[in-house]
mmCIF file of C-alpha atoms in Angstrom:
data_model
loop_
_atom_site.group_PDB
_atom_site.id
_atom_site.type_symbol
_atom_site.label_atom_id
_atom_site.label_comp_id
_atom_site.label_asym_id
_atom_site.label_seq_id
_atom_site.Cartn_x
_atom_site.Cartn_y
_atom_site.Cartn_z
ATOM 1 C CA MET A 1 50.568 76.005 54.990
ATOM 2 C CA THR A 2 53.172 76.885 57.579
ATOM 3 C CA PHE A 3 56.773 77.808 57.040
ATOM 4 C CA THR A 4 59.438 76.792 59.462
ATOM 5 C CA PRO A 5 62.182 79.406 59.781
ATOM 6 C CA VAL A 6 65.591 78.072 58.965
ATOM 7 C CA SER A 7 68.445 79.397 61.059
ATOM 8 C CA PRO A 8 71.455 80.473 59.033
ATOM 9 C CA SER A 9 74.300 78.039 59.213
ATOM 10 C CA ALA A 10 77.341 79.151 61.135
ATOM 11 C CA PRO A 11 80.337 80.026 58.986
ATOM 12 C CA PRO A 12 83.043 77.380 59.008
ATOM 13 C CA ARG A 13 85.727 77.941 61.540
ATOM 14 C CA PRO A 14 89.170 78.633 60.143
ATOM 15 C CA THR A 15 91.382 75.621 60.246
ATOM 16 C CA ALA A 16 94.264 75.984 62.641
ATOM 17 C CA PRO A 17 97.682 75.803 61.015
ATOM 18 C CA PRO A 18 99.467 72.520 61.514
ATOM 19 C CA ALA A 19 101.700 72.374 64.530
ATOM 20 C CA PRO A 20 105.368 72.737 63.707
ATOM 21 C CA LEU A 21 107.391 69.596 63.764
ATOM 22 C CA PRO A 22 109.483 69.124 66.878
ATOM 23 C CA SER A 23 113.010 70.390 66.448
ATOM 24 C CA ARG A 24 114.661 67.701 68.504
ATOM 25 C CA PRO A 25 114.986 65.234 65.608
ATOM 26 C CA VAL A 26 116.730 67.942 63.550
ATOM 27 C CA THR A 27 119.101 68.618 66.443
ATOM 28 C CA LEU A 28 119.942 64.933 66.733
ATOM 29 C CA ARG A 29 120.483 64.733 62.985
ATOM 30 C CA ARG A 30 122.809 67.741 63.139
ATOM 31 C CA ALA A 31 124.812 66.052 65.883
ATOM 32 C CA LEU A 32 125.050 62.916 63.747
ATOM 33 C CA ALA A 33 126.065 64.974 60.697
ATOM 34 C CA TRP A 34 128.775 66.809 62.657
ATOM 35 C CA THR A 35 130.126 63.514 64.007
ATOM 36 C CA ILE A 36 130.419 62.048 60.506
ATOM 37 C CA ASP A 37 132.039 65.180 59.079
ATOM 38 C CA PHE A 38 134.494 65.470 61.963
ATOM 39 C CA ALA A 39 135.387 61.786 61.649
ATOM 40 C CA LEU A 40 136.295 62.385 57.998
ATOM 41 C CA ILE A 41 138.400 65.395 59.022
ATOM 42 C CA LEU A 42 140.178 63.262 61.635
ATOM 43 C CA LEU A 43 140.863 60.689 58.939
ATOM 44 C CA PHE A 44 142.467 63.429 56.831
ATOM 45 C CA ALA A 45 144.492 64.515 59.876
ATOM 46 C CA TRP A 46 145.662 60.937 60.356
ATOM 47 C CA LEU A 47 146.805 60.762 56.730
ATOM 48 C CA LEU A 48 148.745 64.008 57.152
ATOM 49 C CA GLY A 49 150.292 62.693 60.345
ATOM 50 C CA SER A 50 151.315 59.432 58.694
ATOM 51 C CA LEU A 51 153.118 61.435 55.995
ATOM 52 C CA THR A 52 154.732 63.885 58.414
ATOM 53 C CA LEU A 53 155.819 61.520 61.196
ATOM 54 C CA PRO A 54 158.508 59.629 59.211
ATOM 55 C CA ARG A 55 160.163 62.920 58.238
ATOM 56 C CA VAL A 56 160.042 64.144 61.836
ATOM 57 C CA LEU A 57 161.563 60.895 63.088
ATOM 58 C CA ALA A 58 164.300 61.160 60.460
ATOM 59 C CA TYR A 59 165.263 64.622 61.712
ATOM 60 C CA LEU A 60 165.189 63.459 65.324
ATOM 61 C CA GLY A 61 167.377 60.502 64.385
ATOM 62 C CA GLU A 62 169.878 62.857 62.767
ATOM 63 C CA ALA A 63 169.882 64.962 65.923
ATOM 64 C CA ALA A 64 170.572 61.905 68.096
ATOM 65 C CA ASP A 65 173.407 60.815 65.788
ATOM 66 C CA LEU A 66 174.842 64.327 65.892
ATOM 67 C CA VAL A 67 174.896 64.395 69.680
ATOM 68 C CA GLN A 68 176.388 60.899 69.851
ATOM 69 C CA SER A 69 179.123 61.625 67.311
ATOM 70 C CA ASN A 70 180.071 64.908 68.967
ATOM 71 C CA SER A 71 179.726 63.897 72.580
ATOM 72 C CA TRP A 72 183.486 63.631 73.141
ATOM 73 C CA GLU A 73 184.090 66.955 71.409
ATOM 74 C CA MET A 74 181.460 68.625 73.604
ATOM 75 C CA LEU A 75 183.151 67.256 76.699
ATOM 76 C CA THR A 76 186.674 68.274 75.742
ATOM 77 C CA GLY A 77 186.253 71.084 73.231
ATOM 78 C CA GLY A 78 184.905 73.771 75.508
ATOM 79 C CA GLU A 79 182.043 76.160 74.985
ATOM 80 C CA ASP A 80 182.644 76.607 71.257
ATOM 81 C CA ALA A 81 181.917 72.955 70.521
ATOM 82 C CA VAL A 82 178.830 72.988 72.715
ATOM 83 C CA ASP A 83 177.510 76.144 71.053
ATOM 84 C CA ARG A 84 178.093 74.673 67.609
ATOM 85 C CA VAL A 85 176.194 71.498 68.432
ATOM 86 C CA GLN A 86 173.384 73.470 70.057
ATOM 87 C CA GLN A 87 173.087 75.596 66.943
ATOM 88 C CA LEU A 88 172.826 72.508 64.767
ATOM 89 C CA LEU A 89 170.219 70.991 67.081
ATOM 90 C CA TRP A 90 168.193 74.199 67.015
ATOM 91 C CA THR A 91 168.313 74.205 63.213
ATOM 92 C CA MET A 92 166.993 70.639 63.114
ATOM 93 C CA TRP A 93 164.260 71.472 65.599
ATOM 94 C CA ARG A 94 163.134 74.380 63.456
ATOM 95 C CA ARG A 95 162.891 71.996 60.505
ATOM 96 C CA VAL A 96 160.725 69.698 62.608
ATOM 97 C CA ALA A 97 158.573 72.669 63.650
ATOM 98 C CA VAL A 98 158.139 73.694 60.015
ATOM 99 C CA LEU A 99 156.973 70.180 59.119
ATOM 100 C CA VAL A 100 154.429 70.198 61.944
ATOM 101 C CA ILE A 101 153.167 73.650 61.008
ATOM 102 C CA GLN A 102 152.850 72.620 57.358
ATOM 103 C CA ALA A 103 150.752 69.613 58.365
ATOM 104 C CA LEU A 104 148.518 71.777 60.563
ATOM 105 C CA ALA A 105 148.123 74.372 57.806
ATOM 106 C CA LEU A 106 147.139 71.650 55.349
ATOM 107 C CA LEU A 107 144.624 70.341 57.883
ATOM 108 C CA VAL A 108 143.003 73.774 58.222
ATOM 109 C CA ALA A 109 143.003 74.363 54.458
ATOM 110 C CA GLY A 110 141.633 70.885 53.761
ATOM 111 C CA THR A 111 138.865 71.329 56.327
ATOM 112 C CA PHE A 112 137.832 74.649 54.780
ATOM 113 C CA LEU A 113 137.807 73.197 51.258
ATOM 114 C CA TYR A 114 135.829 70.177 52.488
ATOM 115 C CA HIS A 115 133.068 72.365 53.914
ATOM 116 C CA TRP A 116 133.093 75.029 51.197
ATOM 117 C CA ALA A 117 133.085 72.672 48.203
ATOM 118 C CA SER A 118 130.372 70.473 49.713
ATOM 119 C CA LEU A 119 128.090 73.404 50.523
ATOM 120 C CA ALA A 120 128.748 75.397 47.344
ATOM 121 C CA LEU A 121 128.149 72.422 45.066
ATOM 122 C CA PHE A 122 125.571 70.314 46.902
ATOM 123 C CA ARG A 123 124.319 72.498 49.814
ATOM 124 C CA ARG A 124 125.256 69.713 52.210
ATOM 125 C CA THR A 125 128.354 67.975 53.487
ATOM 126 C CA PRO A 126 128.634 64.176 53.357
ATOM 127 C CA GLY A 127 127.620 64.075 57.013
ATOM 128 C CA LYS A 128 124.511 66.167 56.391
ATOM 129 C CA ALA A 129 123.663 64.088 53.327
ATOM 130 C CA LEU A 130 123.755 60.890 55.372
ATOM 131 C CA ALA A 131 121.690 62.536 58.113
ATOM 132 C CA GLY A 132 119.059 63.776 55.651
ATOM 133 C CA LEU A 133 119.841 67.482 56.076
ATOM 134 C CA GLU A 134 120.742 70.364 53.806
ATOM 135 C CA VAL A 135 121.639 74.037 54.160
ATOM 136 C CA ALA A 136 119.026 76.506 52.910
ATOM 137 C CA SER A 137 119.895 79.901 51.373
ATOM 138 C CA CYS A 138 123.419 78.668 50.743
ATOM 139 C CA THR A 139 125.025 80.818 48.060
ATOM 140 C CA ARG A 140 128.718 80.469 47.288
ATOM 141 C CA ARG A 141 129.504 83.451 49.470
ATOM 142 C CA ALA A 142 127.406 82.043 52.304
ATOM 143 C CA ALA A 143 129.123 78.686 51.825
ATOM 144 C CA ALA A 144 132.535 80.375 52.164
ATOM 145 C CA VAL A 145 131.508 82.241 55.330
ATOM 146 C CA ARG A 146 129.965 79.144 56.858
ATOM 147 C CA ALA A 147 132.993 77.032 55.965
ATOM 148 C CA ALA A 148 135.364 79.609 57.470
ATOM 149 C CA VAL A 149 133.448 79.751 60.759
ATOM 150 C CA SER A 150 133.099 75.959 60.977
ATOM 151 C CA THR A 151 136.784 75.462 60.221
ATOM 152 C CA THR A 152 137.833 78.022 62.830
ATOM 153 C CA ALA A 153 135.595 76.486 65.468
ATOM 154 C CA ASP A 154 136.489 72.856 64.743
ATOM 155 C CA VAL A 155 140.237 72.870 64.007
ATOM 156 C CA GLY A 156 141.534 76.395 63.308
ATOM 157 C CA CYS A 157 142.078 77.705 66.838
ATOM 158 C CA PHE A 158 143.360 74.329 68.038
ATOM 159 C CA ALA A 159 145.881 74.199 65.171
ATOM 160 C CA LEU A 160 147.122 77.688 66.081
ATOM 161 C CA ALA A 161 147.572 76.585 69.696
ATOM 162 C CA CYS A 162 149.647 73.615 68.518
ATOM 163 C CA CYS A 163 151.836 75.887 66.382
ATOM 164 C CA LEU A 164 152.517 78.137 69.356
ATOM 165 C CA LEU A 165 153.295 75.099 71.488
ATOM 166 C CA VAL A 166 155.848 73.847 68.960
ATOM 167 C CA PHE A 167 157.746 77.137 69.223
ATOM 168 C CA GLY A 168 157.721 77.057 73.007
ATOM 169 C CA ALA A 169 155.140 79.802 73.574
ATOM 170 C CA PHE A 170 153.407 77.808 76.292
ATOM 171 C CA ALA A 171 151.370 80.653 77.815
ATOM 172 C CA ALA A 172 150.117 81.827 74.432
ATOM 173 C CA ALA A 173 149.348 78.239 73.393
ATOM 174 C CA PHE A 174 147.298 77.681 76.547
ATOM 175 C CA THR A 175 145.431 80.966 75.994
ATOM 176 C CA VAL A 176 144.600 80.091 72.397
ATOM 177 C CA TRP A 177 143.530 76.603 73.480
ATOM 178 C CA LEU A 178 141.067 78.143 75.937
ATOM 179 C CA LEU A 179 139.907 80.428 73.140
ATOM 180 C CA SER A 180 139.360 77.399 70.888
ATOM 181 C CA VAL A 181 137.065 75.841 73.511
ATOM 182 C CA ILE A 182 135.085 79.093 73.785
ATOM 183 C CA VAL A 183 134.789 79.457 70.001
ATOM 184 C CA PHE A 184 133.690 75.841 69.594
ATOM 185 C CA TRP A 185 130.875 76.089 72.103
ATOM 186 C CA SER A 186 129.911 79.560 70.869
ATOM 187 C CA ASN A 187 129.254 77.930 67.517
ATOM 188 C CA VAL A 188 127.422 74.907 68.928
ATOM 189 C CA LEU A 189 125.210 76.323 71.687
ATOM 190 C CA PRO A 190 123.127 78.705 69.492
ATOM 191 C CA ALA A 191 122.064 75.650 67.479
ATOM 192 C CA LEU A 192 120.292 74.399 70.612
ATOM 193 C CA ALA A 193 118.167 77.571 70.868
ATOM 194 C CA ALA A 194 114.685 77.946 69.404
ATOM 195 C CA SER A 195 115.969 79.083 66.000
ATOM 196 C CA ARG A 196 118.275 76.018 65.733
ATOM 197 C CA ARG A 197 120.918 78.165 64.001
ATOM 198 C CA SER A 198 124.567 77.895 64.929
ATOM 199 C CA MET A 199 126.950 80.844 64.921
ATOM 200 C CA ALA A 200 128.076 79.744 61.459
ATOM 201 C CA ASP A 201 124.448 79.837 60.272
ATOM 202 C CA ARG A 202 123.853 83.284 61.738
ATOM 203 C CA LEU A 203 126.987 84.813 60.222
ATOM 204 C CA ALA A 204 126.387 83.196 56.824
ATOM 205 C CA GLY A 205 122.620 83.797 56.767
ATOM 206 C CA THR A 206 121.827 80.101 56.328
ATOM 207 C CA THR A 207 119.596 77.541 58.022
ATOM 208 C CA VAL A 208 119.950 73.784 58.319
ATOM 209 C CA ILE A 209 116.710 72.033 57.400
ATOM 210 C CA ARG A 210 115.427 68.543 56.698
ATOM 211 C CA ARG A 211 116.096 67.550 53.138
ATOM 212 C CA VAL A 212 112.934 67.364 51.051
ATOM 213 C CA ARG A 213 112.933 64.342 48.777
ATOM 214 C CA HIS A 214 111.171 64.869 45.440
#
Protein backbone atom coordinates (compact mmCIF):
# COMPACT_ATOMS: atom_id res chain seq x y z
CA MET A 1 0.00 0.00 0.00
CA THR A 2 1.49 3.28 -1.14
CA PHE A 3 0.88 6.72 0.23
CA THR A 4 0.82 9.73 -1.99
CA PRO A 5 2.23 12.82 -0.27
CA VAL A 6 -0.20 15.68 -0.15
CA SER A 7 1.27 19.13 -0.60
CA PRO A 8 0.04 21.65 1.94
CA SER A 9 -2.47 24.06 0.54
CA ALA A 10 -1.32 27.62 0.10
CA PRO A 11 -2.77 30.07 2.61
CA PRO A 12 -5.49 32.27 1.18
CA ARG A 13 -4.30 35.56 -0.12
CA PRO A 14 -5.55 38.60 1.75
CA THR A 15 -8.37 40.29 -0.03
CA ALA A 16 -7.46 43.71 -1.32
CA PRO A 17 -9.51 46.54 0.15
CA PRO A 18 -12.17 47.89 -2.14
CA ALA A 19 -11.10 50.76 -4.30
CA PRO A 20 -12.33 54.12 -3.07
CA LEU A 21 -15.22 55.60 -4.91
CA PRO A 22 -14.29 58.32 -7.37
CA SER A 23 -14.56 61.77 -5.87
CA ARG A 24 -15.81 63.47 -8.98
CA PRO A 25 -19.49 62.68 -8.32
CA VAL A 26 -19.16 64.23 -4.84
CA THR A 27 -17.57 67.33 -6.37
CA LEU A 28 -20.41 67.66 -8.86
CA ARG A 29 -22.95 67.20 -6.08
CA ARG A 30 -21.22 69.91 -4.03
CA ALA A 31 -21.41 72.27 -6.99
CA LEU A 32 -25.12 71.49 -7.35
CA ALA A 33 -25.66 71.99 -3.60
CA TRP A 34 -23.85 75.35 -3.64
CA THR A 35 -25.91 76.50 -6.64
CA ILE A 36 -29.18 75.67 -4.88
CA ASP A 37 -28.11 77.32 -1.62
CA PHE A 38 -26.85 80.44 -3.38
CA ALA A 39 -30.06 80.67 -5.40
CA LEU A 40 -32.04 80.70 -2.15
CA ILE A 41 -29.73 83.42 -0.78
CA LEU A 42 -30.27 85.47 -3.95
CA LEU A 43 -34.01 85.06 -3.48
CA PHE A 44 -33.64 86.46 0.05
CA ALA A 45 -31.56 89.33 -1.37
CA TRP A 46 -34.30 90.04 -3.90
CA LEU A 47 -36.90 90.19 -1.13
CA LEU A 48 -34.74 92.63 0.82
CA GLY A 49 -34.25 94.72 -2.29
CA SER A 50 -37.97 94.80 -3.01
CA LEU A 51 -38.57 96.14 0.51
CA THR A 52 -35.72 98.65 0.40
CA LEU A 53 -36.15 100.05 -3.12
CA PRO A 54 -39.49 101.84 -2.54
CA ARG A 55 -38.05 103.66 0.48
CA VAL A 56 -34.95 104.64 -1.49
CA LEU A 57 -37.07 105.93 -4.36
CA ALA A 58 -39.19 107.92 -1.91
CA TYR A 59 -36.09 109.67 -0.55
CA LEU A 60 -34.80 110.34 -4.05
CA GLY A 61 -38.19 111.76 -5.00
CA GLU A 62 -38.06 114.09 -2.01
CA ALA A 63 -34.59 115.20 -3.06
CA ALA A 64 -35.79 115.96 -6.60
CA ASP A 65 -38.77 117.92 -5.25
CA LEU A 66 -36.45 119.84 -2.93
CA VAL A 67 -34.16 120.86 -5.77
CA GLN A 68 -37.10 121.82 -7.98
CA SER A 69 -38.82 123.89 -5.30
CA ASN A 70 -35.62 125.71 -4.36
CA SER A 71 -34.13 126.14 -7.79
CA TRP A 72 -35.03 129.84 -8.00
CA GLU A 73 -33.72 130.47 -4.50
CA MET A 74 -30.43 128.76 -5.37
CA LEU A 75 -30.08 130.96 -8.43
CA THR A 76 -30.86 134.23 -6.68
CA GLY A 77 -30.12 133.61 -3.02
CA GLY A 78 -26.36 133.29 -3.17
CA GLU A 79 -24.09 130.78 -1.54
CA ASP A 80 -26.14 130.47 1.65
CA ALA A 81 -29.13 129.05 -0.20
CA VAL A 82 -26.95 126.66 -2.17
CA ASP A 83 -25.20 125.45 0.98
CA ARG A 84 -28.52 124.91 2.72
CA VAL A 85 -29.90 122.84 -0.14
CA GLN A 86 -26.68 120.85 -0.40
CA GLN A 87 -26.85 120.09 3.30
CA LEU A 88 -30.40 118.84 2.95
CA LEU A 89 -29.45 116.71 -0.05
CA TRP A 90 -26.51 115.23 1.84
CA THR A 91 -28.81 114.38 4.75
CA MET A 92 -31.19 112.56 2.41
CA TRP A 93 -28.33 110.71 0.77
CA ARG A 94 -27.11 109.51 4.15
CA ARG A 95 -30.60 108.18 4.84
CA VAL A 96 -30.48 106.31 1.55
CA ALA A 97 -27.03 104.95 2.43
CA VAL A 98 -28.31 103.76 5.81
CA LEU A 99 -31.17 101.90 4.12
CA VAL A 100 -28.77 100.19 1.72
CA ILE A 101 -26.38 99.26 4.51
CA GLN A 102 -29.25 97.88 6.60
CA ALA A 103 -30.34 95.68 3.69
CA LEU A 104 -26.78 94.42 3.17
CA ALA A 105 -26.36 93.73 6.89
CA LEU A 106 -29.61 91.76 6.92
CA LEU A 107 -28.39 89.81 3.89
CA VAL A 108 -25.16 88.85 5.66
CA ALA A 109 -26.96 87.98 8.91
CA GLY A 110 -29.62 85.98 7.07
CA THR A 111 -26.99 84.06 5.11
CA PHE A 112 -25.13 83.17 8.31
CA LEU A 113 -28.32 82.03 10.06
CA TYR A 114 -29.32 80.01 6.99
CA HIS A 115 -26.06 78.05 7.02
CA TRP A 116 -25.68 77.78 10.79
CA ALA A 117 -29.24 76.67 11.56
CA SER A 118 -29.25 74.13 8.73
CA LEU A 119 -25.93 72.59 9.75
CA ALA A 120 -26.50 72.71 13.51
CA LEU A 121 -29.94 71.12 13.28
CA PHE A 122 -29.73 68.81 10.27
CA ARG A 123 -26.00 68.67 9.32
CA ARG A 124 -26.93 69.76 5.81
CA THR A 125 -28.33 72.79 4.04
CA PRO A 126 -31.35 72.47 1.74
CA GLY A 127 -28.96 72.41 -1.21
CA LYS A 128 -26.90 69.59 0.28
CA ALA A 129 -30.07 67.69 1.19
CA LEU A 130 -31.28 67.83 -2.40
CA ALA A 131 -27.84 66.79 -3.65
CA GLY A 132 -27.65 63.84 -1.25
CA LEU A 133 -24.82 65.24 0.88
CA GLU A 134 -24.24 65.95 4.54
CA VAL A 135 -21.51 67.44 6.72
CA ALA A 136 -19.68 64.99 8.98
CA SER A 137 -18.27 65.93 12.41
CA CYS A 138 -20.54 68.96 12.47
CA THR A 139 -20.96 70.13 16.05
CA ARG A 140 -22.70 73.41 16.80
CA ARG A 141 -19.37 75.16 17.13
CA ALA A 142 -18.16 73.66 13.85
CA ALA A 143 -21.45 74.69 12.24
CA ALA A 144 -20.91 78.28 13.42
CA VAL A 145 -17.34 78.38 12.10
CA ARG A 146 -18.34 76.84 8.79
CA ALA A 147 -21.29 79.19 8.43
CA ALA A 148 -19.10 82.22 9.18
CA VAL A 149 -16.51 81.24 6.57
CA SER A 150 -19.14 80.41 3.94
CA THR A 151 -20.98 83.66 4.58
CA THR A 152 -17.78 85.71 4.34
CA ALA A 153 -16.75 84.01 1.12
CA ASP A 154 -20.17 84.15 -0.56
CA VAL A 155 -21.63 87.54 0.39
CA GLY A 156 -19.74 89.13 3.32
CA CYS A 157 -16.80 90.74 1.52
CA PHE A 158 -18.98 91.77 -1.42
CA ALA A 159 -21.48 93.43 0.94
CA LEU A 160 -18.65 95.36 2.61
CA ALA A 161 -17.45 96.55 -0.80
CA CYS A 162 -20.96 97.79 -1.59
CA CYS A 163 -21.12 99.68 1.71
CA LEU A 164 -17.84 101.42 0.96
CA LEU A 165 -19.07 102.25 -2.53
CA VAL A 166 -22.23 103.87 -1.14
CA PHE A 167 -20.11 106.23 0.96
CA GLY A 168 -17.91 107.16 -1.97
CA ALA A 169 -14.79 105.24 -0.92
CA PHE A 170 -14.20 103.98 -4.44
CA ALA A 171 -10.58 102.84 -3.99
CA ALA A 172 -11.37 100.96 -0.79
CA ALA A 173 -14.48 99.43 -2.38
CA PHE A 174 -12.46 98.19 -5.35
CA THR A 175 -9.80 96.75 -3.02
CA VAL A 176 -12.38 94.91 -0.92
CA TRP A 177 -14.07 93.65 -4.09
CA LEU A 178 -10.76 92.14 -5.23
CA LEU A 179 -10.39 90.66 -1.76
CA SER A 180 -13.87 89.12 -2.04
CA VAL A 181 -12.85 87.36 -5.27
CA ILE A 182 -9.69 86.02 -3.60
CA VAL A 183 -11.59 84.83 -0.52
CA PHE A 184 -14.26 83.14 -2.64
CA TRP A 185 -11.80 81.12 -4.68
CA SER A 186 -9.65 80.40 -1.62
CA ASN A 187 -12.70 78.68 -0.18
CA VAL A 188 -13.63 76.84 -3.37
CA LEU A 189 -10.31 75.64 -4.80
CA PRO A 190 -9.25 73.44 -1.82
CA ALA A 191 -12.47 71.46 -2.35
CA LEU A 192 -11.05 70.38 -5.72
CA ALA A 193 -7.92 68.88 -4.10
CA ALA A 194 -7.56 65.24 -3.11
CA SER A 195 -9.08 65.77 0.34
CA ARG A 196 -12.19 67.45 -1.18
CA ARG A 197 -12.33 69.86 1.79
CA SER A 198 -12.98 73.54 1.29
CA MET A 199 -11.42 76.25 3.43
CA ALA A 200 -14.62 76.29 5.48
CA ASP A 201 -14.26 72.53 6.06
CA ARG A 202 -10.62 72.84 7.09
CA LEU A 203 -11.24 75.68 9.55
CA ALA A 204 -14.32 74.00 11.04
CA GLY A 205 -12.86 70.48 11.08
CA THR A 206 -15.69 69.06 8.97
CA THR A 207 -16.00 66.98 5.81
CA VAL A 208 -18.75 66.84 3.21
CA ILE A 209 -19.73 63.25 2.46
CA ARG A 210 -22.43 61.33 0.63
CA ARG A 211 -25.49 60.92 2.77
CA VAL A 212 -26.00 57.34 3.92
CA ARG A 213 -29.64 56.32 3.71
CA HIS A 214 -30.75 53.87 6.41
